[in-house]
Coordinates of C-alpha atoms in Angstrom, one line a residue:
X1 CA 88.4 82.8 184.7
X2 CA 86.6 84.8 182.8
X3 CA 86.5 86.2 179.4
X4 CA 84.3 88.7 178.2
X5 CA 84.2 91.4 175.8
X6 CA 84.7 95.2 175.9
X7 CA 81.7 97.2 176.0
X8 CA 81.3 100.3 174.3
X9 CA 82.9 102.7 176.6
X10 CA 85.8 100.8 177.3
X11 CA 86.2 100.5 173.6
X12 CA 85.5 104.1 173.0
X13 CA 88.3 103.9 176.6
X14 CA 90.8 102.7 174.6
X15 CA 90.8 103.9 171.6
X16 CA 91.2 107.2 173.4
X17 CA 93.6 106.1 175.6
X18 CA 95.8 104.8 172.3
X19 CA 95.6 108.1 170.2
X20 CA 97.3 109.8 173.1
X21 CA 99.7 106.9 173.4
X22 CA 100.5 107.5 169.4
X23 CA 101.5 111.1 169.8
X24 CA 103.3 110.0 173.8
X25 CA 105.7 107.4 171.3
X26 CA 108.9 105.9 172.7
X27 CA 107.1 106.9 176.8
X28 CA 108.7 105.0 179.2
X29 CA 107.6 103.7 182.7
X30 CA 109.3 104.7 185.4
X31 CA 111.0 102.5 187.0
X32 CA 113.2 102.2 183.3
X33 CA 113.5 106.4 182.4
X34 CA 116.8 108.1 182.3
X35 CA 118.2 109.1 185.5
X36 CA 115.0 106.7 187.8
X37 CA 116.3 107.0 191.7
X38 CA 115.5 102.8 191.2
X39 CA 112.9 99.7 190.1
X40 CA 110.1 101.9 192.4
X41 CA 110.0 105.5 190.1
X42 CA 107.0 106.2 188.7
X43 CA 104.4 104.3 188.7
X44 CA 104.1 100.6 189.4
X45 CA 101.8 97.5 188.6
X46 CA 100.6 96.6 192.7
X47 CA 97.5 95.4 194.6
X48 CA 94.8 92.6 194.0
X49 CA 93.4 94.4 191.0
X50 CA 95.9 94.9 187.5
X51 CA 94.5 95.9 184.2
X52 CA 97.0 95.9 181.6
X53 CA 96.1 97.4 177.5
X54 CA 97.7 95.8 174.4
X55 CA 98.1 97.6 171.6
X56 CA 100.2 100.1 169.4
X57 CA 102.4 102.8 169.7
X58 CA 104.8 104.5 166.7
X59 CA 108.2 104.1 168.1
X60 CA 112.4 105.7 167.1
X61 CA 115.9 103.6 167.9
X62 CA 118.5 104.1 166.2
X63 CA 117.1 107.1 163.7
X64 CA 114.6 103.5 162.7
X65 CA 111.0 104.0 163.1
X66 CA 108.0 101.9 163.8
X67 CA 105.7 100.2 165.3
X68 CA 105.8 98.3 168.7
X69 CA 103.1 96.0 170.2
X70 CA 102.9 97.1 174.0
X71 CA 101.2 96.8 177.6
X72 CA 100.3 99.7 178.8
X73 CA 101.1 102.6 175.7
X74 CA 105.2 101.4 176.5
X75 CA 107.8 99.2 175.6
X76 CA 109.0 97.5 177.8
X77 CA 105.5 97.7 180.0
X78 CA 105.2 98.7 182.9
X79 CA 106.8 97.1 186.0
X80 CA 104.7 94.5 187.8
X81 CA 105.5 93.9 191.7
X82 CA 103.7 91.4 193.3
X83 CA 104.4 90.3 197.3
X84 CA 105.1 86.1 198.1
X85 CA 101.6 85.0 199.4
X86 CA 98.9 87.5 197.4
X87 CA 96.2 86.8 195.0
X88 CA 95.6 88.7 191.9
X89 CA 93.7 89.5 188.8
X90 CA 95.9 90.2 185.9
X91 CA 92.5 91.9 183.7
X92 CA 94.4 91.7 179.8
X93 CA 92.5 93.7 177.2
X94 CA 93.4 93.2 173.4
X95 CA 93.3 96.2 171.3
X96 CA 95.3 94.9 168.9
X97 CA 92.9 93.7 165.2
X98 CA 94.4 90.0 166.2
X99 CA 95.1 87.6 168.6
X100 CA 97.0 88.2 172.1
X101 CA 98.1 86.1 174.9
X102 CA 99.9 87.2 178.1
X103 CA 102.2 84.2 179.4
X104 CA 103.7 85.5 183.2
X105 CA 107.4 84.0 182.6
X106 CA 109.0 81.9 185.9
X107 CA 105.8 82.3 186.9
X108 CA 103.9 79.4 189.1
X109 CA 100.9 79.4 188.6
X110 CA 97.6 77.0 187.1
X111 CA 98.1 75.8 183.8
X112 CA 95.1 77.8 182.4
X113 CA 96.9 80.6 183.3
X114 CA 99.3 80.2 181.7
X115 CA 98.6 82.1 178.5
X116 CA 99.9 80.0 175.6
X117 CA 97.3 80.3 173.1
X118 CA 96.0 76.1 172.0
X119 CA 97.8 75.0 174.7
X120 CA 97.1 76.3 177.9
X121 CA 93.7 78.5 176.8
X122 CA 92.3 80.0 173.1
X123 CA 94.6 83.4 172.9
X124 CA 92.8 86.6 173.7
X125 CA 90.7 87.9 170.6
X126 CA 90.6 91.3 169.1
X127 CA 88.2 93.6 171.7
X128 CA 88.0 91.4 174.5
X129 CA 89.4 90.5 178.0
X130 CA 91.0 88.1 179.8
X131 CA 91.5 88.1 183.6
X132 CA 94.2 85.4 184.9
X133 CA 93.5 84.5 188.3
X134 CA 95.9 82.8 190.7
X135 CA 98.2 83.9 194.3
X136 CA 101.4 84.3 194.0
X137 CA 103.7 80.8 194.6
X138 CA 107.1 82.5 194.8
X139 CA 110.0 85.5 195.1
X140 CA 112.4 86.8 192.9
X141 CA 112.9 88.2 188.9
X142 CA 110.7 87.5 187.2
X143 CA 108.5 88.7 183.3
X144 CA 106.0 88.8 181.2
X145 CA 105.3 88.2 177.7
X146 CA 103.4 87.6 174.8
X147 CA 103.3 84.0 172.9
X148 CA 101.5 85.3 170.7
X149 CA 102.4 85.6 167.1
X150 CA 105.9 87.0 167.5
X151 CA 104.7 90.1 169.9
X152 CA 107.5 89.5 172.2
X153 CA 110.1 90.6 169.4
X154 CA 108.2 93.9 168.2
X155 CA 108.2 95.1 172.3
X156 CA 105.3 93.1 174.5
X157 CA 107.7 92.3 177.9
X158 CA 108.2 93.8 181.1
X159 CA 109.1 93.1 184.3
X160 CA 108.0 91.3 187.3
X161 CA 109.3 91.6 190.8
X162 CA 108.4 89.7 193.4
X163 CA 109.3 89.8 197.5
X164 CA 109.6 87.5 200.0
X165 CA 106.4 86.8 202.3
X166 CA 110.0 87.0 204.7
X167 CA 113.0 88.3 205.5
X168 CA 115.0 89.6 202.0
X169 CA 118.1 86.9 201.5
X170 CA 120.2 89.7 199.9
X171 CA 119.6 92.4 201.5
X172 CA 120.2 96.1 199.5
X173 CA 120.0 99.2 199.4
X174 CA 118.2 100.7 196.3
X175 CA 117.5 98.0 193.5
X176 CA 116.9 99.3 189.4
X177 CA 115.4 96.8 186.6
X178 CA 118.0 95.7 183.6
X179 CA 116.1 94.4 180.6
X180 CA 118.1 93.4 178.0
X181 CA 116.5 93.6 174.5
X182 CA 117.0 93.4 170.8
X183 CA 114.9 95.7 168.5
X184 CA 114.8 95.7 164.3
X185 CA 112.9 98.0 162.1
X186 CA 112.2 94.5 160.3
X187 CA 109.7 92.5 160.6
X188 CA 110.0 88.9 163.2
X189 CA 108.5 87.0 159.7
X190 CA 110.4 89.0 157.7
X191 CA 113.2 87.9 159.4
X192 CA 112.1 84.4 159.3
X193 CA 111.5 84.5 155.3
X194 CA 114.8 85.8 154.7
X195 CA 117.0 83.3 156.2
X196 CA 114.3 81.0 155.4
X197 CA 115.9 81.8 152.0
X198 CA 119.6 82.2 152.9
X199 CA 121.3 81.1 155.4
X200 CA 123.6 83.2 157.0
X201 CA 121.5 86.6 155.9
X202 CA 122.4 88.7 158.6
X203 CA 125.9 87.4 158.9
X204 CA 128.3 90.1 158.3
X205 CA 131.3 88.5 160.4
X206 CA 132.0 85.6 158.0
X207 CA 135.7 85.0 157.5
X208 CA 137.5 86.3 153.8
X209 CA 140.2 86.1 151.8
X210 CA 141.4 88.8 152.7
X211 CA 141.4 87.4 156.9
X212 CA 142.9 84.6 155.1
X213 CA 145.9 86.3 153.8
X214 CA 145.9 88.4 156.7
X215 CA 146.3 84.7 158.7
X216 CA 143.5 85.9 161.1
X217 CA 140.7 83.1 161.5
X218 CA 141.1 79.9 160.5
X219 CA 143.8 78.2 158.0
X220 CA 143.0 76.9 154.7
X221 CA 142.2 73.8 155.2
X222 CA 140.6 74.6 157.9
X223 CA 138.6 76.6 156.3
X224 CA 137.9 74.5 153.7
X225 CA 137.3 71.2 155.6
X226 CA 134.4 73.3 157.3
X227 CA 133.1 74.7 153.8
X228 CA 132.9 71.4 152.4
X229 CA 130.4 69.9 155.7
X230 CA 128.8 73.6 154.6
X231 CA 129.4 75.0 158.1
X232 CA 130.6 78.1 159.3
X233 CA 132.4 78.7 162.0
X234 CA 131.1 82.8 162.9
X235 CA 127.3 81.4 162.7
X236 CA 126.7 81.7 166.2
X237 CA 123.6 84.2 166.0
X238 CA 121.1 84.0 163.2
X239 CA 120.0 87.7 163.6
X240 CA 122.5 89.9 164.4
X241 CA 123.7 94.0 164.7
X242 CA 123.7 94.3 161.3
X243 CA 120.0 95.0 161.3
X244 CA 119.0 95.1 165.2
X245 CA 120.1 97.7 168.0
X246 CA 120.8 96.5 171.5
X247 CA 119.0 98.4 174.4
X248 CA 119.0 98.2 177.8
X249 CA 115.9 99.2 179.1
X250 CA 114.5 100.3 176.0
X251 CA 117.4 102.5 175.2
X252 CA 120.1 102.0 172.4
X253 CA 123.4 104.0 174.1
X254 CA 123.6 106.5 172.3
X255 CA 120.3 107.1 174.8
X256 CA 122.4 106.4 177.6
X257 CA 120.0 104.8 179.5
X258 CA 121.2 106.1 184.0
X259 CA 120.3 104.7 187.1
X260 CA 121.5 106.3 189.8
X261 CA 123.1 105.5 193.2
X262 CA 124.6 106.5 196.2
X263 CA 128.1 105.5 196.8
X264 CA 128.9 102.7 199.1
X265 CA 124.8 101.4 198.9
X266 CA 124.8 97.8 198.0
X267 CA 122.9 98.6 194.7
X268 CA 120.8 95.2 193.6
X269 CA 120.4 95.1 189.7
X270 CA 118.0 92.7 188.1
X271 CA 119.1 91.1 184.6
X272 CA 116.4 89.9 182.7
X273 CA 117.1 89.2 178.9
X274 CA 114.3 89.6 177.2
X275 CA 115.1 89.4 173.8
X276 CA 114.3 88.1 170.7
X277 CA 117.4 86.5 169.5
X278 CA 120.5 87.4 171.3
X279 CA 122.1 86.3 174.1
X280 CA 124.0 89.0 176.6
X281 CA 127.4 88.7 177.7
X282 CA 126.7 91.2 180.9
X283 CA 130.0 92.7 182.5
X284 CA 130.6 95.9 184.9
X285 CA 133.9 97.0 184.0
X286 CA 136.3 97.0 186.7
X287 CA 133.6 96.2 189.3
X288 CA 132.7 92.7 190.9
X289 CA 129.0 91.5 190.7
X290 CA 127.9 89.0 193.5
X291 CA 125.1 86.7 191.5
X292 CA 122.6 85.7 194.6
X293 CA 119.2 84.6 192.3
X294 CA 118.8 82.7 188.9
X295 CA 115.5 82.6 187.2
X296 CA 114.2 84.3 190.6
X297 CA 115.6 81.6 192.6
X298 CA 118.0 82.7 195.3
X299 CA 121.6 80.4 195.1
X300 CA 124.4 81.0 197.7
X301 CA 126.1 84.2 196.8
X302 CA 129.3 84.1 193.8
X303 CA 131.8 86.7 192.4
X304 CA 132.0 87.2 189.0
X305 CA 133.2 89.4 186.7
X306 CA 131.5 88.6 183.7
X307 CA 128.6 86.3 182.9
X308 CA 126.3 85.2 179.4
X309 CA 122.5 85.5 179.9
X310 CA 120.2 83.3 177.9
X311 CA 117.7 84.7 176.5
X312 CA 114.3 84.3 179.0
X313 CA 116.6 84.0 181.7
X314 CA 117.8 86.3 185.0
X315 CA 120.4 87.0 187.3
X316 CA 120.0 89.3 190.3
X317 CA 123.5 90.3 191.3
X318 CA 124.4 92.8 194.4
X319 CA 127.5 95.3 194.0
X320 CA 128.7 98.2 195.8
X321 CA 130.2 101.1 194.3
X322 CA 132.1 102.8 196.1
X323 CA 133.3 105.6 194.4
X324 CA 131.0 108.6 193.1
X325 CA 132.1 107.6 189.4
X326 CA 130.3 106.6 187.1
X327 CA 130.4 102.9 186.1
X328 CA 129.5 101.0 182.8
X329 CA 127.1 98.4 182.0
X330 CA 127.8 96.0 179.4
X331 CA 125.7 93.8 177.0
X332 CA 127.7 92.3 174.7
X333 CA 125.5 90.3 171.5
X334 CA 127.5 86.9 172.4
X335 CA 128.6 87.2 168.3
X336 CA 130.2 90.9 168.8
X337 CA 127.9 92.3 166.1
X338 CA 127.7 94.8 168.7
X339 CA 126.7 96.0 172.3
X340 CA 124.6 98.2 174.4
X341 CA 126.1 100.8 177.0
X342 CA 124.4 102.2 180.3
X343 CA 125.3 104.1 183.3
X344 CA 125.0 103.6 186.7
X345 CA 125.2 107.0 188.0
X346 CA 125.8 109.1 191.3
X347 CA 124.0 111.9 189.6
X348 CA 122.5 112.6 186.8
X349 CA 123.9 113.7 183.4
X350 CA 127.5 111.3 183.9
X351 CA 127.9 109.5 180.9
X352 CA 130.3 106.0 181.2
X353 CA 133.3 106.0 179.0
X354 CA 132.0 103.7 176.0
X355 CA 134.2 99.9 175.5
X356 CA 135.4 98.8 172.3
X357 CA 132.8 95.2 170.8
X358 CA 135.3 92.7 171.3
X359 CA 136.8 90.1 168.2
X360 CA 134.3 88.0 167.3
X361 CA 134.9 84.3 168.9
X362 CA 134.7 81.3 166.1
X363 CA 133.3 77.6 167.1
X364 CA 135.3 75.1 167.2
X365 CA 135.7 71.3 167.5
X366 CA 133.4 71.0 170.8
X367 CA 130.4 73.6 169.7
X368 CA 129.8 70.2 167.1
X369 CA 130.5 67.2 170.1
X370 CA 133.1 66.3 168.7
X371 CA 137.1 66.4 167.6
X372 CA 136.5 67.5 164.8
X373 CA 139.9 66.3 163.3
X374 CA 139.0 62.5 161.7
X375 CA 136.0 63.7 160.7
X376 CA 134.8 62.6 156.6
X377 CA 133.4 66.1 154.7
X378 CA 133.8 64.5 151.4
X379 CA 129.7 64.2 149.9
X380 CA 129.3 67.2 151.1
X381 CA 125.6 66.3 152.2
X382 CA 124.2 67.0 155.2
X383 CA 120.9 64.3 154.9
X384 CA 121.7 62.4 158.6
X385 CA 118.7 60.0 155.4
X386 CA 122.0 59.4 153.5
X387 CA 125.1 58.8 155.7
X388 CA 128.7 58.4 154.7
X389 CA 131.1 56.7 157.3
X390 CA 134.2 58.4 158.1
X391 CA 137.3 56.7 158.7
X392 CA 138.7 56.6 161.7
X393 CA 141.9 58.9 162.2
X394 CA 145.3 57.0 164.5
X395 CA 145.5 59.1 168.1
X396 CA 142.6 61.4 166.8
X397 CA 138.1 60.7 167.8
X398 CA 138.4 60.1 163.9
X399 CA 135.2 57.2 164.6
X400 CA 133.2 60.3 165.5
X401 CA 130.5 61.0 162.0
X402 CA 128.1 64.4 163.1
X403 CA 126.0 61.9 160.1
X404 CA 126.9 58.4 161.9
X405 CA 123.1 57.3 162.7
X406 CA 124.1 54.1 164.9
X407 CA 125.1 57.1 167.7
X408 CA 121.1 58.5 167.3
X409 CA 118.6 57.0 169.3
X410 CA 115.0 55.7 167.8
X411 CA 113.6 58.7 169.3
X412 CA 114.9 60.9 167.0
X413 CA 113.1 61.3 163.0
X414 CA 116.4 60.7 160.9
X415 CA 115.4 63.4 157.7
X416 CA 116.7 66.9 156.2
X417 CA 115.9 68.3 159.2
X418 CA 118.5 66.5 160.9
X419 CA 121.7 68.0 159.4
X420 CA 124.2 66.8 161.9
X421 CA 124.2 65.1 165.0
X422 CA 127.0 65.1 168.2
X423 CA 129.1 62.2 168.2
X424 CA 129.9 62.4 171.4
X425 CA 128.2 65.1 173.4
X426 CA 129.7 66.9 176.6
X427 CA 128.4 67.7 180.1
X428 CA 129.1 71.6 179.3
X429 CA 127.2 73.4 182.2
X430 CA 130.8 73.8 183.8
X431 CA 131.7 75.2 180.3
X432 CA 132.9 79.2 179.5
X433 CA 129.8 80.1 177.2
X434 CA 130.4 81.0 173.8
X435 CA 132.8 83.5 173.2
X436 CA 133.8 83.9 177.2
X437 CA 136.1 81.1 176.5
X438 CA 139.5 83.0 176.6
X439 CA 138.9 85.9 178.4
X440 CA 141.4 87.0 181.4
X441 CA 139.0 87.6 184.1
X442 CA 136.6 85.2 186.0
X443 CA 133.6 84.0 183.9
X444 CA 130.5 82.0 185.3
X445 CA 129.7 78.5 185.0
X446 CA 126.4 76.5 185.9
X447 CA 128.6 74.8 187.3
X448 CA 129.1 77.5 190.0
X449 CA 125.8 78.0 191.3
X450 CA 124.0 76.6 194.2
X451 CA 121.2 76.7 195.4
X452 CA 121.1 78.9 198.5
X453 CA 118.7 76.0 200.6
X454 CA 118.3 72.3 199.0
X455 CA 115.2 71.6 197.4
X456 CA 112.6 69.2 199.1
X457 CA 112.4 66.7 197.1
X458 CA 115.6 64.8 196.6
X459 CA 114.4 60.9 195.8
X460 CA 116.4 59.7 192.8
X461 CA 114.8 60.1 188.9
X462 CA 112.9 57.0 188.1
X463 CA 113.5 56.9 185.2
X464 CA 115.7 59.2 182.4
X465 CA 114.2 61.3 179.6
X466 CA 116.5 62.4 176.1
X467 CA 115.5 64.5 174.1
X468 CA 117.9 66.4 170.8
X469 CA 117.6 69.9 170.1
X470 CA 118.3 69.4 166.2
X471 CA 118.1 71.5 163.4
X472 CA 119.3 71.7 159.5
X473 CA 120.3 75.3 160.2
X474 CA 120.9 75.7 156.0
X475 CA 117.5 75.3 155.6
X476 CA 116.4 77.0 158.8
X477 CA 114.8 74.0 160.3
X478 CA 114.3 73.6 164.3
X479 CA 113.1 71.2 166.1
X480 CA 112.8 68.3 169.0
X481 CA 114.1 65.0 167.6
X482 CA 113.7 66.0 164.2
X483 CA 110.1 66.8 164.8
X484 CA 108.4 70.1 164.5
X485 CA 105.4 71.5 166.4
X486 CA 103.5 71.6 163.3
X487 CA 103.2 67.8 162.7
X488 CA 101.8 67.6 165.3
X489 CA 103.6 65.0 167.6
X490 CA 102.9 63.4 171.1
X491 CA 103.7 65.0 174.5
X492 CA 106.3 64.6 176.3
X493 CA 104.0 62.6 179.1
X494 CA 104.6 63.1 183.5
X495 CA 103.0 61.7 186.1
X496 CA 101.7 63.9 188.6
X497 CA 105.3 63.5 190.7
X498 CA 106.4 61.3 189.0
X499 CA 110.9 62.6 189.0
X500 CA 112.6 62.3 185.7
X501 CA 116.3 62.6 185.2
X502 CA 115.9 64.7 181.4
X503 CA 119.4 65.3 179.3
X504 CA 119.6 68.5 175.9
X505 CA 121.7 67.1 173.9
X506 CA 121.9 69.6 171.0
X507 CA 123.1 68.4 168.0
X508 CA 123.6 71.9 166.6
X509 CA 126.2 74.4 166.6
X510 CA 124.3 77.3 168.5
X511 CA 122.9 77.6 172.2
X512 CA 120.1 77.0 172.7
X513 CA 118.0 78.7 175.7
X514 CA 115.3 76.1 177.0
X515 CA 112.6 76.8 178.9
X516 CA 110.1 74.3 180.4
X517 CA 106.6 76.4 182.1
X518 CA 104.7 75.6 185.2
X519 CA 108.1 74.2 186.8
X520 CA 111.5 75.0 187.8
X521 CA 113.8 72.4 187.2
X522 CA 117.4 71.2 189.6
X523 CA 120.1 71.7 187.0
X524 CA 122.6 68.4 187.6
X525 CA 125.5 70.1 188.5
X526 CA 127.4 68.8 191.1
X527 CA 125.6 71.0 193.5
X528 CA 124.0 67.5 195.0
X529 CA 121.6 68.9 197.7
X530 CA 122.5 72.3 196.0
X531 CA 121.0 72.2 192.6
X532 CA 120.2 75.4 191.2
X533 CA 116.8 75.3 190.5
X534 CA 116.2 76.8 187.3
X535 CA 113.3 77.5 184.6
X536 CA 115.8 77.8 181.4
X537 CA 118.7 76.2 180.8
X538 CA 120.9 77.0 177.6
X539 CA 123.0 74.4 175.9
X540 CA 126.1 75.4 174.8
X541 CA 126.4 73.8 171.2
X542 CA 127.4 70.3 170.4
X543 CA 127.1 69.3 174.4
X544 CA 124.4 67.8 176.2
X545 CA 122.6 69.6 179.5
X546 CA 121.2 67.3 182.5
X547 CA 118.0 68.5 184.6
X548 CA 116.5 66.6 186.9
X549 CA 112.4 67.3 187.3
X550 CA 109.5 66.4 190.2
X551 CA 106.2 67.0 187.7
X552 CA 104.2 68.5 190.2
X553 CA 101.8 70.3 188.1
X554 CA 99.3 68.9 186.6
X555 CA 98.0 70.2 183.1
X556 CA 99.8 71.0 179.2
X557 CA 102.8 72.7 179.2
X558 CA 104.8 74.6 176.4
X559 CA 109.0 73.4 176.3
X560 CA 110.4 75.4 173.5
X561 CA 113.9 76.9 172.6
X562 CA 113.1 80.7 173.8
X563 CA 115.0 81.9 170.7
X564 CA 111.8 83.4 169.1
X565 CA 113.0 82.2 164.9
X566 CA 114.0 78.6 166.7
X567 CA 110.4 78.5 169.1
X568 CA 108.4 79.1 165.8
X569 CA 110.3 76.8 163.3
X570 CA 109.2 74.1 165.1
X571 CA 111.4 73.6 168.1
X572 CA 109.2 73.4 170.1
X573 CA 107.1 70.3 172.3
X574 CA 104.0 70.4 174.2
X575 CA 104.3 68.9 177.8
X576 CA 102.2 66.6 179.7
X577 CA 102.0 65.9 183.2
X578 CA 99.0 63.9 184.4
X579 CA 97.6 62.0 187.3
X580 CA 96.7 59.0 186.4
X581 CA 99.2 59.1 182.8
X582 CA 100.9 56.9 181.3
X583 CA 104.6 56.7 181.4
X584 CA 106.5 59.3 178.4
X585 CA 108.1 56.7 176.0

């Protein structure tokens, strides 16, 4: 590790470069340009010594101009291509007037190179260069992004592709990176402020009186019940298409990113969700996709027609288009407030057919972790410190109460920041994701994933740990176990090489993509010795998800929701792995 200040020549060179980039605002790296022949097009950063310059560039998306925080002057940043087993030094130079950082999302690295300020290193001061030195221990599709001051929402991200040291388990003739993102001209700190001032500020799809009179959505009794609980079944995404432009490789629908193919080729699409606040549903109408990797880890090939990609997840798929026709890539926001259409085509200039945004979904009782039929909605209070007991209804799950404190483990701190709990959280790894419950084609679930090879550690977990994802959505308060990171909670502690089953219980009505740094974990999805390995799991509303973790990386690691505003508001905890440390409580 080395941290050094830029010398005078570097500063002058960097300033000149930034000036040039300002003129070139909107430039794209080769892999992301419309009409690209593949991920290898244009300049790719590779080798044992790579430099990344962080700066600003003005861009215009959807007719709205804003400045982006960029890597080497582009949004998205350059493709970094490495090989399993090689060594690499990644030198990140900060040309901003504020601190920055780069986190190598999904890469197994020594903790001091994980890139999270305040946990693994101090961050990179303005004018400084930080060298990340490590050996590449894996293959697959990953990405990098800032972990400072919500710069990720302003464009500081890019893809990483690592080629395997041996044979490719899922061979292909051509590949494209498909990086999904959301872009707003409203600064993320302003977005957070507005959501604090008024929950649902960006939701333009609420139920209306006109809809009620037309017989749409919930009936009157349901609306009254949900209203008394101050809950909104349309509150699926905090920040929506009312302000976001949804992008594929930095292009909106009008810009029509296009990737080329030759009919009959096996084409690998490396999907990365680099959004700050948007989970996407992905489909290629009329063309099946075969999933071959999840979060960079090989899985047994499984064919599907649509999948949901949570923020920070990656999926690699193989397609085989046989006709010389344009194919649409549809990335639709889960709340159906917008989408982005991109094109795969045999030649430049073709445009795939556009599709309509589907009808927006409504949350249901299972998204509360209970059967709502017996819920008490009389008091209107949402503070678990002042609970209300609900009478049970015959023949129902009426004894369940979203404010029944007897259901809360001692590890959860009650108070205004915990408005609801899941009274009967179900394992939802086999459920179709939010909004895809009733579509008439195949949809990938976590239960469909099986690792291509068994994980070597088949020990039975020594203990279990339960972590609750908690919130007061109306006040826009987000936490783990009722405690925000800003309150400096004790880390979640593991002994080195300890094997633990961790269960995440989602007490809120939003899906949360939970990411653990420095490790892969195995989803407990019924696949026995083929449990898929992931670094991020999207926990569905009102449900729970379990994973087995071998804590094999000593150090302090970030553990957080990857919805950027949730993370910033406090849904974040430090995980510490010590050679001789105490067990977690």
